PDB file of C-alpha atoms and ligand atoms in Angstrom:
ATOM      1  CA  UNK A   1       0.000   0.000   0.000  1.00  0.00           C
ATOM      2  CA  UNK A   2       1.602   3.533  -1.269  1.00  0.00           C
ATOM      3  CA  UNK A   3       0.875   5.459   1.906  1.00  0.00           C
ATOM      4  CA  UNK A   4       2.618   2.579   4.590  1.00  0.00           C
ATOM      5  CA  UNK A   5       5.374   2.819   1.674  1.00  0.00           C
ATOM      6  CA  UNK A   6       5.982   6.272   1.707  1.00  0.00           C
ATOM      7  CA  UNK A   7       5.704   6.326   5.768  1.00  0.00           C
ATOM      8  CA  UNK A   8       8.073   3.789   6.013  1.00  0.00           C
ATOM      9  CA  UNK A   9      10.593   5.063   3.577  1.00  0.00           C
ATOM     10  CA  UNK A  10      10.506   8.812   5.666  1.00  0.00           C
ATOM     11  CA  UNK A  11      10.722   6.785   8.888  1.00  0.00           C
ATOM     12  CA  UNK A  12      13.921   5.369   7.533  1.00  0.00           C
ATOM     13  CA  UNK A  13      15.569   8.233   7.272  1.00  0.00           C
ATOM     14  CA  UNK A  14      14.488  10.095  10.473  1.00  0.00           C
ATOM     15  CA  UNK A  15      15.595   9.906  14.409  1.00  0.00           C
ATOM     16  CA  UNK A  16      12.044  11.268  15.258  1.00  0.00           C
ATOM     17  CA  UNK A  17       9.052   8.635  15.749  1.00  0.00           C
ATOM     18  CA  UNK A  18       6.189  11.172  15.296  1.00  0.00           C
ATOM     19  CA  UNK A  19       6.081  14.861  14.226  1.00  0.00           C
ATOM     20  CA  UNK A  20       4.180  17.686  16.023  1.00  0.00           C
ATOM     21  CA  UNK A  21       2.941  19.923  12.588  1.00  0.00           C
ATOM     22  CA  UNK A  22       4.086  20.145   8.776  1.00  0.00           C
ATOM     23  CA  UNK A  23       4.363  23.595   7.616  1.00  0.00           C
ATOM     24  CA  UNK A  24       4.133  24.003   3.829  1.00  0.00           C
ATOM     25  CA  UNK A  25       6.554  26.787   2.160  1.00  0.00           C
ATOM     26  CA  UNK A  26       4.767  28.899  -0.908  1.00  0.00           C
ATOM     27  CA  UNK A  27       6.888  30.364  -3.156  1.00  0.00           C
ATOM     28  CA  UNK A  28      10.405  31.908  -2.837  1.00  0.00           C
ATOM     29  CA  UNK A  29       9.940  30.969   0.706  1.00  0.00           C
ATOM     30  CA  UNK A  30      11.396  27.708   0.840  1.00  0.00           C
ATOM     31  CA  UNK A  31      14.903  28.596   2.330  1.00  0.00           C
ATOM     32  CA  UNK A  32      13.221  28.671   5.749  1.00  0.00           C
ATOM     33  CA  UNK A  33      13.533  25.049   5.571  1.00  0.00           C
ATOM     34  CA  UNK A  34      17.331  25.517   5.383  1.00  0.00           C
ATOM     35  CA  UNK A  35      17.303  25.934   9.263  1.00  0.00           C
ATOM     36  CA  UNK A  36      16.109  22.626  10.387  1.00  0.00           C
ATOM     37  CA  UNK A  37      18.428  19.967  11.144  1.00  0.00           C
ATOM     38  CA  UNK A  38      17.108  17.352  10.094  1.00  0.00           C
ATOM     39  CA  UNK A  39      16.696  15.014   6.678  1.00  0.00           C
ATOM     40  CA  UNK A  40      16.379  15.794   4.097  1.00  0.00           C
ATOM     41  CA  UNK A  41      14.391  13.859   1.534  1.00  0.00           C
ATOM     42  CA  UNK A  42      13.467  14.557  -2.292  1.00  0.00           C
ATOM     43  CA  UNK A  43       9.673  14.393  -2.952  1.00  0.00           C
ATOM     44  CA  UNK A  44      11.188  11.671  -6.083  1.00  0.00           C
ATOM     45  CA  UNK A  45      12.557   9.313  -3.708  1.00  0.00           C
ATOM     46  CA  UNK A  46       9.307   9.199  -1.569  1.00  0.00           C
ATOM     47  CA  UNK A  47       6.932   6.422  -3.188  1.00  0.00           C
ATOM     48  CA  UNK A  48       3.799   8.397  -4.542  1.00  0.00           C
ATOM     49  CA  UNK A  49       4.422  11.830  -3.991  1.00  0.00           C
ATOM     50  CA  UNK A  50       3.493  14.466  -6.371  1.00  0.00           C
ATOM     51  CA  UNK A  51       6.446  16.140  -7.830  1.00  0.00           C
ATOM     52  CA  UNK A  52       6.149  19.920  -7.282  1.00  0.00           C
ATOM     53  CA  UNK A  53       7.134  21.612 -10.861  1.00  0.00           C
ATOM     54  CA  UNK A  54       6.586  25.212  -9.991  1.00  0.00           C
ATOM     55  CA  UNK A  55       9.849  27.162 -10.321  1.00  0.00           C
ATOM     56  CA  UNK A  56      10.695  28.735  -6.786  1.00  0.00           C
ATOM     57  CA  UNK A  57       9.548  26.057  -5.119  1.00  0.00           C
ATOM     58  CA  UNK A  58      12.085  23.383  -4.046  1.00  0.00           C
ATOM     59  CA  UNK A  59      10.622  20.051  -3.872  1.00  0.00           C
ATOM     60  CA  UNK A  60      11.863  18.334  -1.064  1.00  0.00           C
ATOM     61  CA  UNK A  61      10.578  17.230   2.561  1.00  0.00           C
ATOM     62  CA  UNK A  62      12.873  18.509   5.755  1.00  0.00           C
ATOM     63  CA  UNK A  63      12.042  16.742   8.973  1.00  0.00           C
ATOM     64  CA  UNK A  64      13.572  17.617  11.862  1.00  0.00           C
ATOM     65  CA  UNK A  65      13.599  19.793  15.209  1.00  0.00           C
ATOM     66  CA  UNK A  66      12.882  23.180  14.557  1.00  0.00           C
ATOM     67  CA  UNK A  67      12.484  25.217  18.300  1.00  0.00           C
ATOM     68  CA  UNK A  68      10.366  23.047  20.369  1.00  0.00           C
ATOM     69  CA  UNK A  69       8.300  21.332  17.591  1.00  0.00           C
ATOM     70  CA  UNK A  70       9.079  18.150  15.667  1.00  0.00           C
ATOM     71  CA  UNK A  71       8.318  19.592  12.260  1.00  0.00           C
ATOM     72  CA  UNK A  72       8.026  18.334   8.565  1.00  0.00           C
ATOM     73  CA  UNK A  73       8.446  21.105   5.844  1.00  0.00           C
ATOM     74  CA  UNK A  74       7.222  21.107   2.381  1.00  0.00           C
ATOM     75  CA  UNK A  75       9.817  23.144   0.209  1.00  0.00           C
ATOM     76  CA  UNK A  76       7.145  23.427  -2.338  1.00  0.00           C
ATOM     77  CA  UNK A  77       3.727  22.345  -3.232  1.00  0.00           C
ATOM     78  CA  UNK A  78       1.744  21.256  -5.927  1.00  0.00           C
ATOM     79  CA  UNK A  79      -0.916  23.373  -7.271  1.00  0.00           C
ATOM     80  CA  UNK A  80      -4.146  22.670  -9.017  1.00  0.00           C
ATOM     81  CA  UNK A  81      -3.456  24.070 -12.054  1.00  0.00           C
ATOM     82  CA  UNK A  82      -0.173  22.075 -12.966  1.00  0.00           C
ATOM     83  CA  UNK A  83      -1.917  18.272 -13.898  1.00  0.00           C
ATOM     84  CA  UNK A  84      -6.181  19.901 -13.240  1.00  0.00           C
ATOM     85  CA  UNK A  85      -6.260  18.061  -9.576  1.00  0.00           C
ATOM     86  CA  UNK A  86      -7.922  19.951  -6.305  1.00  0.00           C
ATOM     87  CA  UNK A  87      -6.812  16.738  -4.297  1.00  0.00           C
ATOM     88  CA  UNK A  88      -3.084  16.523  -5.618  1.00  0.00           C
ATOM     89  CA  UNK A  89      -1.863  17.609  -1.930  1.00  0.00           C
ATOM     90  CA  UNK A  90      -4.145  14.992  -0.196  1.00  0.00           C
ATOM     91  CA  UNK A  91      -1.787  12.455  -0.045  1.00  0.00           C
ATOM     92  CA  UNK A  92       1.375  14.078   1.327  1.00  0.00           C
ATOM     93  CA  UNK A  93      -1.663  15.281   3.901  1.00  0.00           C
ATOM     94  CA  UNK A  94      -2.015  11.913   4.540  1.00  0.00           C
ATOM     95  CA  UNK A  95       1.708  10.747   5.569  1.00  0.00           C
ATOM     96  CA  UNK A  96       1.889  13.946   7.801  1.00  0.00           C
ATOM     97  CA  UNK A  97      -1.111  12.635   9.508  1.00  0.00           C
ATOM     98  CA  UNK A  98       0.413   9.467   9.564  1.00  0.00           C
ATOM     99  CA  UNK A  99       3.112  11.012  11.325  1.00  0.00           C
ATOM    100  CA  UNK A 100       1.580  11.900  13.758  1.00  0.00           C
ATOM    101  CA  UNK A 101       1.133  15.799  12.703  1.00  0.00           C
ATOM    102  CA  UNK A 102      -1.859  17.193  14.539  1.00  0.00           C
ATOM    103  CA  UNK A 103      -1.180  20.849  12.889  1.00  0.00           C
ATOM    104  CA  UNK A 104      -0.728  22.533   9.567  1.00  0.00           C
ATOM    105  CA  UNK A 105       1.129  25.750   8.557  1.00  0.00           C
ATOM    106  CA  UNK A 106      -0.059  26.580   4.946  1.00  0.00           C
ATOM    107  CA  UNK A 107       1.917  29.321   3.219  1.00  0.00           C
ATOM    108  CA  UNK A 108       1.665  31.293   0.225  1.00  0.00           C
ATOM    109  CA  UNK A 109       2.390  34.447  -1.866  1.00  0.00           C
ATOM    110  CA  UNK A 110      -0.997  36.176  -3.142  1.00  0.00           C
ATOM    111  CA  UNK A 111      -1.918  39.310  -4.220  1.00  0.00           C
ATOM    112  CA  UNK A 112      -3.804  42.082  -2.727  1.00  0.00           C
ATOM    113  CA  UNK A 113      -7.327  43.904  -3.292  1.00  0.00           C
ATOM    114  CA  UNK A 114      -6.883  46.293  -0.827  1.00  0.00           C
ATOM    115  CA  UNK A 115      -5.709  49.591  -0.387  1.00  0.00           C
ATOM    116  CA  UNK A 116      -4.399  49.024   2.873  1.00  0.00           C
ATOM    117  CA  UNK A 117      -2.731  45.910   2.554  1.00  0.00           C
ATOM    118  CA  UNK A 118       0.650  46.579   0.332  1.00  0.00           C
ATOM    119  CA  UNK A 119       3.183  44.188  -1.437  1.00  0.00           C
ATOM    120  CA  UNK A 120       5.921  43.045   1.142  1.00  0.00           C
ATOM    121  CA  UNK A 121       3.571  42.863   4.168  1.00  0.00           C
ATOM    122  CA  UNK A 122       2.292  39.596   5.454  1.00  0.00           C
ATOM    123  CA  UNK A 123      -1.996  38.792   5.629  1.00  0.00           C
ATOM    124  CA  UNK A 124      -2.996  35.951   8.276  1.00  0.00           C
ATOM    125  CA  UNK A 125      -5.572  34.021   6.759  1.00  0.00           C
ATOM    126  CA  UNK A 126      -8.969  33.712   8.815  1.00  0.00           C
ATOM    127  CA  UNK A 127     -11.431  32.714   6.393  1.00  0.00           C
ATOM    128  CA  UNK A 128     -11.717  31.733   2.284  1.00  0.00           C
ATOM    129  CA  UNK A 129     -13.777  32.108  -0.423  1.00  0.00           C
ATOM    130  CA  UNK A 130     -13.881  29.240  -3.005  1.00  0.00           C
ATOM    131  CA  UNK A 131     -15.648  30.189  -6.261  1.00  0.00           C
ATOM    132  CA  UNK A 132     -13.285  27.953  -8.159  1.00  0.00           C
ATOM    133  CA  UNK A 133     -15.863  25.233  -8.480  1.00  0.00           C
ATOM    134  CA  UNK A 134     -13.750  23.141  -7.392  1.00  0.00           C
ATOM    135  CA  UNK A 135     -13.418  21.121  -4.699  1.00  0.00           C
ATOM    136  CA  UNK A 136     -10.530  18.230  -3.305  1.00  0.00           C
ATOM    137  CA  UNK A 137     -13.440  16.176  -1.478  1.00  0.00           C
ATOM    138  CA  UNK A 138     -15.401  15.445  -4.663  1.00  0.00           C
ATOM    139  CA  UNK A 139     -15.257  12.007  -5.756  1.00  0.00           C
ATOM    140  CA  UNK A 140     -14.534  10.892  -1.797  1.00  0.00           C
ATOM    141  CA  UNK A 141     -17.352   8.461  -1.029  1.00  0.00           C
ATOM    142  CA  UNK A 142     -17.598   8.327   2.517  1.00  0.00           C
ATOM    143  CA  UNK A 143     -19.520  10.760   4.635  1.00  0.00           C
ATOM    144  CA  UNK A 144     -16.387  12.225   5.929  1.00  0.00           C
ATOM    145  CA  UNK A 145     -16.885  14.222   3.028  1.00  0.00           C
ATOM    146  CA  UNK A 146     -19.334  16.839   4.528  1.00  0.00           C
ATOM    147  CA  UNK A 147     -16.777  19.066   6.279  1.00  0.00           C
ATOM    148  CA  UNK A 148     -17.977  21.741   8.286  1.00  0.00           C
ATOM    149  CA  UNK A 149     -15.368  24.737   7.645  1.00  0.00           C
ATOM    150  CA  UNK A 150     -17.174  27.696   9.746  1.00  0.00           C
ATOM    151  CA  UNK A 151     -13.638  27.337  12.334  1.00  0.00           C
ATOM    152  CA  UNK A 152     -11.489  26.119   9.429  1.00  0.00           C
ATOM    153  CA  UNK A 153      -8.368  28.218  10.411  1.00  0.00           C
ATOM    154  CA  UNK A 154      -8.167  27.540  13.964  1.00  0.00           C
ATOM    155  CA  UNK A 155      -8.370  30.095  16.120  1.00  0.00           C
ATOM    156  CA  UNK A 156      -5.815  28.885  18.896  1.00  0.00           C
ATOM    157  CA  UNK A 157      -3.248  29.210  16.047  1.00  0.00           C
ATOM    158  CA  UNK A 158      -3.921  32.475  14.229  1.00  0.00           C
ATOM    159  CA  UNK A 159      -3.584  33.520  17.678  1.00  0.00           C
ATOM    160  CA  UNK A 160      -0.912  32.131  18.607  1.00  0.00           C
ATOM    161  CA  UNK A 161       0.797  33.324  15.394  1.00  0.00           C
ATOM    162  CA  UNK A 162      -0.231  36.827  15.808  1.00  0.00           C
ATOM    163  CA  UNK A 163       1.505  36.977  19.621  1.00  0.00           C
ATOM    164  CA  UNK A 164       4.471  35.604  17.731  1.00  0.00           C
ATOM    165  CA  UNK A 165       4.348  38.365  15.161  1.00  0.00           C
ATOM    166  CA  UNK A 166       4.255  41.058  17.664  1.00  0.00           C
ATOM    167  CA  UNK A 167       7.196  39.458  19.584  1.00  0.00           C
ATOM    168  CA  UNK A 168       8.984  39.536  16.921  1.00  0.00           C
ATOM    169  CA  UNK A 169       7.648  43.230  15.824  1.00  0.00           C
ATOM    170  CA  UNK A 170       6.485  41.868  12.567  1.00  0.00           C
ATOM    171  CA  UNK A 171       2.404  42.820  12.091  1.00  0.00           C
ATOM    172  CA  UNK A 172       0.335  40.617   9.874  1.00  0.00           C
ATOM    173  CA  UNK A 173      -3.137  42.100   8.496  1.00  0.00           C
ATOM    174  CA  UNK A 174      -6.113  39.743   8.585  1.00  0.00           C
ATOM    175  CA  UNK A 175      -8.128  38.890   5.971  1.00  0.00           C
ATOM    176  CA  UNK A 176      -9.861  36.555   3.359  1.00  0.00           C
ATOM    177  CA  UNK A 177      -7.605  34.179   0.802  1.00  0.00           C
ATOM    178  CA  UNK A 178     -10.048  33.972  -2.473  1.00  0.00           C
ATOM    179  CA  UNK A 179      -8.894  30.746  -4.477  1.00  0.00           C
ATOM    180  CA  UNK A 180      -8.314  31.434  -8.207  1.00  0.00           C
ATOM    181  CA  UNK A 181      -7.635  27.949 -10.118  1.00  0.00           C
ATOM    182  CA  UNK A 182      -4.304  29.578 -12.240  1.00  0.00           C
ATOM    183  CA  UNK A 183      -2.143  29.912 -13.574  1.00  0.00           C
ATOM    184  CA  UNK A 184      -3.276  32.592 -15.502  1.00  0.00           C
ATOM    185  CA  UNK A 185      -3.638  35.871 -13.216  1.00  0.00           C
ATOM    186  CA  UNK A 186      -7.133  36.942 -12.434  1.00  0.00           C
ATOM    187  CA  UNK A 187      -8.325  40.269 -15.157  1.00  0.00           C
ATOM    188  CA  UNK A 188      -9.595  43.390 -13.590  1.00  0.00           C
ATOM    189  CA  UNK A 189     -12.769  42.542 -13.328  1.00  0.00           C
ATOM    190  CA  UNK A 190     -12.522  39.352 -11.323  1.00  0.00           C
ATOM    191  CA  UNK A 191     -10.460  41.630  -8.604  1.00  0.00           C
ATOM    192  CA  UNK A 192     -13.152  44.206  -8.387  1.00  0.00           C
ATOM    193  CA  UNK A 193     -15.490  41.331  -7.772  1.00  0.00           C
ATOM    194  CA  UNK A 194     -13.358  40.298  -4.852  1.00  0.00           C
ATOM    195  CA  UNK A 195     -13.464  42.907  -3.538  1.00  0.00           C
ATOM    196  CA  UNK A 196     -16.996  43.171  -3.521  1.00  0.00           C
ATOM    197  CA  UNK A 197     -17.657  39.826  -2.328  1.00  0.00           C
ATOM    198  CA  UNK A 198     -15.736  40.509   0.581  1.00  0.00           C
ATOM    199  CA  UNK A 199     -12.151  38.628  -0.561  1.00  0.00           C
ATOM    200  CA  UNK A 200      -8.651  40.772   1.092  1.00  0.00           C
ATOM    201  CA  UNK A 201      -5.966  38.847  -1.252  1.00  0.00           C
ATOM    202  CA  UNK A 202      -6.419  36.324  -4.335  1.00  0.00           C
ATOM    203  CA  UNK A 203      -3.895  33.619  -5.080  1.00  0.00           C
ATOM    204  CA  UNK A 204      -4.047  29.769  -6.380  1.00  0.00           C
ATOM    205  CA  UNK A 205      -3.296  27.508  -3.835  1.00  0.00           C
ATOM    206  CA  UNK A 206      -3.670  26.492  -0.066  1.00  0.00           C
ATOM    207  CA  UNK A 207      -7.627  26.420  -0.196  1.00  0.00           C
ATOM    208  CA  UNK A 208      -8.079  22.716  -1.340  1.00  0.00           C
ATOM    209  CA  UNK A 209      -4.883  22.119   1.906  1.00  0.00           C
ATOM    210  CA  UNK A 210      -7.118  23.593   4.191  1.00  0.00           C
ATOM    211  CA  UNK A 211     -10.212  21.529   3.144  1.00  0.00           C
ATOM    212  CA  UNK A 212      -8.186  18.234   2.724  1.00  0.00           C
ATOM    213  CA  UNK A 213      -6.472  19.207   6.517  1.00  0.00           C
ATOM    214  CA  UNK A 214      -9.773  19.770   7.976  1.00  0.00           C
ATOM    215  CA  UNK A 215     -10.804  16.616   6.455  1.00  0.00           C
ATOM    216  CA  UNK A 216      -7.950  14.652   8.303  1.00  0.00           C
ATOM    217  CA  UNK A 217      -8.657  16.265  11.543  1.00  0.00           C
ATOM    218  CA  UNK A 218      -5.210  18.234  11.149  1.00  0.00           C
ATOM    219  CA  UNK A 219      -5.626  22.031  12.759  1.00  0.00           C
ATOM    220  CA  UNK A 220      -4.761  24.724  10.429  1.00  0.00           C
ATOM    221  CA  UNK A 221      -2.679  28.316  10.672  1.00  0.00           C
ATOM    222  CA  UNK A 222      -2.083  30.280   6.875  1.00  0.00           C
ATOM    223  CA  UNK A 223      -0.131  33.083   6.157  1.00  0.00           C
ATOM    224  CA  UNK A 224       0.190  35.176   2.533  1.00  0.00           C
ATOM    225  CA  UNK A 225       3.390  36.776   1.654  1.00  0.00           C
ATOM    226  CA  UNK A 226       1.690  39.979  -0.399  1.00  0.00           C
ATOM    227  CA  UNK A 227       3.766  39.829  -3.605  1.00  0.00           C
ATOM    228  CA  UNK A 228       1.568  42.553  -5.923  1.00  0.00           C
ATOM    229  CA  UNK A 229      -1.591  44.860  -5.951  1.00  0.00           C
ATOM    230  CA  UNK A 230      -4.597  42.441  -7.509  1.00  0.00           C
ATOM    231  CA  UNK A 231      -4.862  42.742 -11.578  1.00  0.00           C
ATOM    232  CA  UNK A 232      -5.506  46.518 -12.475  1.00  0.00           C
ATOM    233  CA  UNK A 233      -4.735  47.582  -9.379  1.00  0.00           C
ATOM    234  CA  UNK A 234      -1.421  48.942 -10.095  1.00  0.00           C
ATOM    235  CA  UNK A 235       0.600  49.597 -13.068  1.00  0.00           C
ATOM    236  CA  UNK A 236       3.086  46.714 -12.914  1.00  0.00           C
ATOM    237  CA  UNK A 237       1.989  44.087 -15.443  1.00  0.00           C
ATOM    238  CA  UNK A 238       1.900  40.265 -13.480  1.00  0.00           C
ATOM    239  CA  UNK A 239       4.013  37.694 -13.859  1.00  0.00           C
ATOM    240  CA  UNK A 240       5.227  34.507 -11.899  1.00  0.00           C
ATOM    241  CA  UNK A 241       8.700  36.237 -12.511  1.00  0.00           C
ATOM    242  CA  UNK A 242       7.647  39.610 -10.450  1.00  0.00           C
ATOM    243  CA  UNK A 243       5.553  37.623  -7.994  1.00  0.00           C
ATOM    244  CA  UNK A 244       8.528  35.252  -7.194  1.00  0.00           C
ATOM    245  CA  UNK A 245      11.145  38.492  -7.289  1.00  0.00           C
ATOM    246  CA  UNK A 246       8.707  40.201  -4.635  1.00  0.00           C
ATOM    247  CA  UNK A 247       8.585  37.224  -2.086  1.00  0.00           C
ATOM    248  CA  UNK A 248      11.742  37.578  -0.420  1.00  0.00           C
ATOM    249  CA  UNK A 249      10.826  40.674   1.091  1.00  0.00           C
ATOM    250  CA  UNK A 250       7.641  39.231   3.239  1.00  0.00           C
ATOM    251  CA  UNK A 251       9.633  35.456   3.507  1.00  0.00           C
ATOM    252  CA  UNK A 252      12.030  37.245   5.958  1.00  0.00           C
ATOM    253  CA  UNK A 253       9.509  38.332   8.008  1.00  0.00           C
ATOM    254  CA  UNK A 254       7.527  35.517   7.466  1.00  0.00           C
ATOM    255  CA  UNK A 255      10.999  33.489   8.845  1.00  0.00           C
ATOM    256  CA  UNK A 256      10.967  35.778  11.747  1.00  0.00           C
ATOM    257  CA  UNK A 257       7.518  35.219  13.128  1.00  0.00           C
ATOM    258  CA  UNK A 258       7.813  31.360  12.281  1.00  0.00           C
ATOM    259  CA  UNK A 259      10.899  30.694  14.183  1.00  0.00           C
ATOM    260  CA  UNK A 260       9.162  32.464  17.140  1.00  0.00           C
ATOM    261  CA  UNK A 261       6.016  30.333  16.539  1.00  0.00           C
ATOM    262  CA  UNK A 262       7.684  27.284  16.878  1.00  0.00           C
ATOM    263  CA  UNK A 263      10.336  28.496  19.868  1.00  0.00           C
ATOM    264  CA  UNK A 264       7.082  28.968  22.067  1.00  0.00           C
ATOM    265  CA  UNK A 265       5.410  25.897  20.246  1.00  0.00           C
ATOM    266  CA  UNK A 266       3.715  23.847  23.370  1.00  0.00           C
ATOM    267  CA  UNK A 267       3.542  20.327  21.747  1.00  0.00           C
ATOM    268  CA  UNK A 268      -0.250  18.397  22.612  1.00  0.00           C
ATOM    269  CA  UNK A 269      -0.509  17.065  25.365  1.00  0.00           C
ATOM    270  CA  UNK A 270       2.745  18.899  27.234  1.00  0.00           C
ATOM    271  CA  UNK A 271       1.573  21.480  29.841  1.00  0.00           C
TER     272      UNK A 271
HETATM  273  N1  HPA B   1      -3.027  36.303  -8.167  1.00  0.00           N
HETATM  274  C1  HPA B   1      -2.993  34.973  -7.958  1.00  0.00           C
HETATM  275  N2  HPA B   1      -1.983  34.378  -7.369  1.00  0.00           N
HETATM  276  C2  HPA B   1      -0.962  35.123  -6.933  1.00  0.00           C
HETATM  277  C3  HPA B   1      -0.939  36.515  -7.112  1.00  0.00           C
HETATM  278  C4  HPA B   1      -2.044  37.142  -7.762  1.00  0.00           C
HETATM  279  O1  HPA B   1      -2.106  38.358  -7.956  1.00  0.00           O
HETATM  280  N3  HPA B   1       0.234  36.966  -6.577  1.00  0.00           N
HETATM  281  C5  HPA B   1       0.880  35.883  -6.077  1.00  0.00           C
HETATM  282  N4  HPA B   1       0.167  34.753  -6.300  1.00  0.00           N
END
């Protein structure tokens, strides 16, 4: 069976016996995963994991200690839009799980549609809106299926990642991810929608995570690196190129409030 294969094959390679929470990088983040000790093993070598094929993301798994949590980090994900399938993340879901991981950290770069919240600063995700269509849970056939999402980013982490961000002097704006299938940008028209439907930033991943997490029981924290102003919001013309050039600037705050989340990290169950 793929998913005892691919567990076994990670628990080859690592000290740990169970992991705490996976945190998955977005893009031109991934060097945070550079400060865990810890193995390091190529999504290829793990038997049936999607290959990530985004440029800026670096496709390998990092499990180790990072601060007081046993952690497995994603370098990169795969998105939707690269082979058409909402549920491509569901199985590396699945071996954190099987893990042990009780938590996820979902990351991104996105794009603004408001004013107030600029390219370079960092938006906590609290809520979604998924007009894609598209769902990860279609085609599952048990009634595990119907999963209620009104507390789908858990509210025990955003806070917890907000006291983290003012430790570390960092502030995050709050606000609603909209899902946009990619990986052609959104026109004009579908950010002035967003806006009025009540959507903060747009980008084109981490919404079927969050669904698929919630469906395994894993609690979830998000966090958007703002690369750009929405479509015809400003006059710089979109590209992945721009988006991944922008992303430094919020991953090093992004790096900062992380490694403070997980220095104060109380694993389950300690007290
Ligand atoms: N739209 C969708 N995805 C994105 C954007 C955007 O403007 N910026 C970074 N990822």
């Amino acid at each position: 069976m793929s998913l005892s294969n691919a567990v076994g094959l990670i628990r080859s390679k690592i000290q740990i016996d169970t992991i705490d929470v996976a945190l998955i990088l977005g893009s031109g983040l991934g060097a945070f995963a550079d400060q865990v000790d810890g193995a390091c093993i190529d999504y290829a070598d793990i038997p049936g994991f999607p290959h990530a094929g985004v440029s800026g993301h670096s496709p390998k798994l990092v499990i180790g200690k990072l601060g007081n949590a046993d952690v497995a980090i994603f370098g990169g994900r795969m998105h939707y839009y690269e082979k058409g399938q909402a549920d491509v993340m569901r199985f590396p879901l699945e071996v954190v799980a099987e893990l042990g991981a009780s938590e996820v950290i979902l990351t991104n770069s996105a794009g603004s549609v408001r004013e107030n919240i600029q390219p370079g600063e960092l938006m906590q995700i609290v809520d979604h809106l998924n007009f894609s269509g598209l769902n990860p849970l279609i085609g599952e056939g048990t009634d595990k299926r119907f999963v209620g999402l009104s507390e789908a980013y858990d509210p025990g982490i955003a806070n917890a990642l907000q006291v983290a961000a003012e430790t570390v002097g960092e502030p995050m704006h709050q606000g609603v991810y909209t899902w946009f299938s990619g990986p052609s940008f959104e026109t004009p028209a579908e950010i002035r929608a967003t806006q009025v439907l009540g959507g903060d930033a747009v980008g084109m991943s981490t919404v079927p995570e969050v669904i698929l997490a919630r469906f395994l029981g894993l609690r979830v924290g998000a966090i958007s690196a703002i690369t750009n102003m929405g479509a015809g919001m400003s006059n710089e013309s979109l590209s992945h190129e721009y988006t991944k050039n922008m992303a430094p600037i919020g991953a090093v705050k992004l790096s900062a409030i992380l490694t403070e989340y997980f220095r104060t990290y109380q694993p389950a169950g300690a007290d």
